[in-house]
PDB file of C-alpha atoms in Angstrom:
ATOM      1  CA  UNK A   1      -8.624 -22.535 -22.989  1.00 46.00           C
ATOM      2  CA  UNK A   2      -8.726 -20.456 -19.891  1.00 47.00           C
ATOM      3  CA  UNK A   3      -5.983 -20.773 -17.777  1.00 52.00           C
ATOM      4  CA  UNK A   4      -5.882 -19.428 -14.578  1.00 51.00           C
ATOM      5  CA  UNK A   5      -3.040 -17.702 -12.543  1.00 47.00           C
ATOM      6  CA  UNK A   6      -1.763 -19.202  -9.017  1.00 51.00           C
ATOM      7  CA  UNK A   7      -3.307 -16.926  -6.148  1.00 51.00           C
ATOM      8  CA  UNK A   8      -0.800 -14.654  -4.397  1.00 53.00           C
ATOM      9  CA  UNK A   9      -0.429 -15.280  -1.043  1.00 68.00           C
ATOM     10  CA  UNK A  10       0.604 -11.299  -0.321  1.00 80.00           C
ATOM     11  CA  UNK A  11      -2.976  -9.166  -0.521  1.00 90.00           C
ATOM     12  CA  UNK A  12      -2.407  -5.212  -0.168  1.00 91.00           C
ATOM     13  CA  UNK A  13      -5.544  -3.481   0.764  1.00 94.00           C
ATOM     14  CA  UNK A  14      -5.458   0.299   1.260  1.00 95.00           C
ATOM     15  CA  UNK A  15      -8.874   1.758   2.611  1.00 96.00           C
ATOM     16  CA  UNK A  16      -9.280   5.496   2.057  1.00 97.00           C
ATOM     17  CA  UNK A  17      -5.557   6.282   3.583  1.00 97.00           C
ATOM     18  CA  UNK A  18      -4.530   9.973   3.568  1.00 97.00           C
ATOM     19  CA  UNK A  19      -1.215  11.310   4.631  1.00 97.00           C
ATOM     20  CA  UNK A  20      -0.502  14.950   5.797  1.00 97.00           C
ATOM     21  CA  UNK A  21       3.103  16.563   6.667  1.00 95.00           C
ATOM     22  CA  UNK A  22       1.766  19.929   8.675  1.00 94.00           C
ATOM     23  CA  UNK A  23      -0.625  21.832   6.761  1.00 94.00           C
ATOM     24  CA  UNK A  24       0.057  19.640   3.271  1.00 93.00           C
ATOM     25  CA  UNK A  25      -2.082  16.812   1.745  1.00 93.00           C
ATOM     26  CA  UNK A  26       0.169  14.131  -0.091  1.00 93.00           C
ATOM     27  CA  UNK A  27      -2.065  11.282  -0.782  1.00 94.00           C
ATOM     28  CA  UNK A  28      -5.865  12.051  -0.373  1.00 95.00           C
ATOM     29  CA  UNK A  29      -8.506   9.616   0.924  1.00 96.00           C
ATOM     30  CA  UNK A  30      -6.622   6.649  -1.598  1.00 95.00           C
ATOM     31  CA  UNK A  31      -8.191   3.087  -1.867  1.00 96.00           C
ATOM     32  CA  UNK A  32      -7.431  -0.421  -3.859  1.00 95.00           C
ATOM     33  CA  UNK A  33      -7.339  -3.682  -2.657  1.00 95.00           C
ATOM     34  CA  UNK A  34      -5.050  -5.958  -5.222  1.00 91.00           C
ATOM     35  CA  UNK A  35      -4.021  -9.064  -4.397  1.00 91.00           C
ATOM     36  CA  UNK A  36      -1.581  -9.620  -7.937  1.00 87.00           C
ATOM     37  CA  UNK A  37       2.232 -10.927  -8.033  1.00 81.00           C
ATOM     38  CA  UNK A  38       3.717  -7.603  -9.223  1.00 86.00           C
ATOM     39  CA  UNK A  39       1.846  -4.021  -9.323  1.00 87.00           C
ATOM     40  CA  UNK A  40       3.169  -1.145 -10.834  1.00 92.00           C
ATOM     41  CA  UNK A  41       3.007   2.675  -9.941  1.00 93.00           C
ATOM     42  CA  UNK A  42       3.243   5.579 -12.374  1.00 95.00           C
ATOM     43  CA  UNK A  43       2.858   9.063 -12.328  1.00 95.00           C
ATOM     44  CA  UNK A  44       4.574  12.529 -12.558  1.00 96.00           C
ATOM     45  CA  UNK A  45       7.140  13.644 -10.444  1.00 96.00           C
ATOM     46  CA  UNK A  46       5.672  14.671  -7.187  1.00 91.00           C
ATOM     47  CA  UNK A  47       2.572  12.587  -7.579  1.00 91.00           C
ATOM     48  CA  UNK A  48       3.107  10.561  -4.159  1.00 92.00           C
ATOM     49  CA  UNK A  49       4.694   7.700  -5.644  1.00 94.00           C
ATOM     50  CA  UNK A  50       7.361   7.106  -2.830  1.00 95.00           C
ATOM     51  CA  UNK A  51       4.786   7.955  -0.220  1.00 95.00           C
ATOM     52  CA  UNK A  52       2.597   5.539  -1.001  1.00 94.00           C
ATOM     53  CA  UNK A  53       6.273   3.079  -1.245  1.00 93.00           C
ATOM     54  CA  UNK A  54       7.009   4.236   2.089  1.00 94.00           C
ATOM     55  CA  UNK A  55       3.646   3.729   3.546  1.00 94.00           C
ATOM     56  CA  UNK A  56       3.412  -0.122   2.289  1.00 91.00           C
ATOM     57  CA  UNK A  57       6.976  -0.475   3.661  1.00 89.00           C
ATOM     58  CA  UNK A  58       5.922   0.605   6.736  1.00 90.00           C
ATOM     59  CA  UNK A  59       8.383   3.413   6.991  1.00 91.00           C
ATOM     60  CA  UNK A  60       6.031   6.057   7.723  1.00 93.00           C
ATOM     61  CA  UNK A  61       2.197   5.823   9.376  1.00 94.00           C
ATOM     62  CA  UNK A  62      -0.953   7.037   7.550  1.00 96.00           C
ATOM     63  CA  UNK A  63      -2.702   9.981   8.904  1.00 96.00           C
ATOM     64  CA  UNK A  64      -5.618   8.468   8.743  1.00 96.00           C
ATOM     65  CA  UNK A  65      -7.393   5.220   6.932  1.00 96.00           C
ATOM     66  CA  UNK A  66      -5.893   1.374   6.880  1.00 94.00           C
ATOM     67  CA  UNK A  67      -3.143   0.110   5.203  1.00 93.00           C
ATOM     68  CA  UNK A  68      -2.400  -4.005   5.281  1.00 92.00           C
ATOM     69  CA  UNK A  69      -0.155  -6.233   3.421  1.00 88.00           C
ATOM     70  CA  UNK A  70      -0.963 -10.042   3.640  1.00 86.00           C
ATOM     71  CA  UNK A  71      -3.159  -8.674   6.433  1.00 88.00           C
ATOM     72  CA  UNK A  72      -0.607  -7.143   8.707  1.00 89.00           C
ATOM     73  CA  UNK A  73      -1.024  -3.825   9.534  1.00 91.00           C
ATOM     74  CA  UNK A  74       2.573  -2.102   8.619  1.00 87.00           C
ATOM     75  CA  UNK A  75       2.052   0.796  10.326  1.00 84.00           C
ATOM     76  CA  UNK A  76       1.894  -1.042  13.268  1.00 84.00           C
ATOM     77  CA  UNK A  77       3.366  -4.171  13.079  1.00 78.00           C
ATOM     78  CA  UNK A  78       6.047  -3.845  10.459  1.00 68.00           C
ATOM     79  CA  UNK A  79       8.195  -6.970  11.896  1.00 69.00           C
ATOM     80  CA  UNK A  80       5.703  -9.096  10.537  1.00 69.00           C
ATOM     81  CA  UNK A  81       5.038  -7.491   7.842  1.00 63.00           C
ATOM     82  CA  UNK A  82       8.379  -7.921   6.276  1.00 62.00           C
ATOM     83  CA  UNK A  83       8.227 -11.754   7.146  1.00 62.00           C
TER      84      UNK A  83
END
């Protein structure tokens, strides 16, 4: 029996988002689109793994790419965004 899951109203779709501090790369041309409940993000220290947090928070702007959450743009219009 196949039993399907509910579909998440909050979609997070990141299309080829980089984000530079002067001269240094932290995250590199990064993409997904998931639209699950709960995510999780691992990695080494140093990896980008509070970047990328602060990015989807809205906290700090991309360098360059898109970033939206339940299609909001957070960069942009982080009000809504945290609705």
């Amino acid at each position: 029996m196949n039993q399907s899951l509910p579909q998440s109203t909050c979609r997070i779709v990141v299309d080829d988002v980089s984000y530079r501090v002067g001269e240094a790369t932290l995250l590199h041309s990064l993409s997904f689109d998931f639209d699950q409940q709960r995510i999780g993000v691992v990695g080494r220290n140093g990896s980008g793994k509070s970047t990328l947090a602060r990015l989807l928070c809205g906290l700090i702007a991309p360098s360059s790419g898109s970033l939206t959450v339940a299609g909001v743009d957070v960069s942009s219009d982080r009000h809504n965004a945290i609705r």
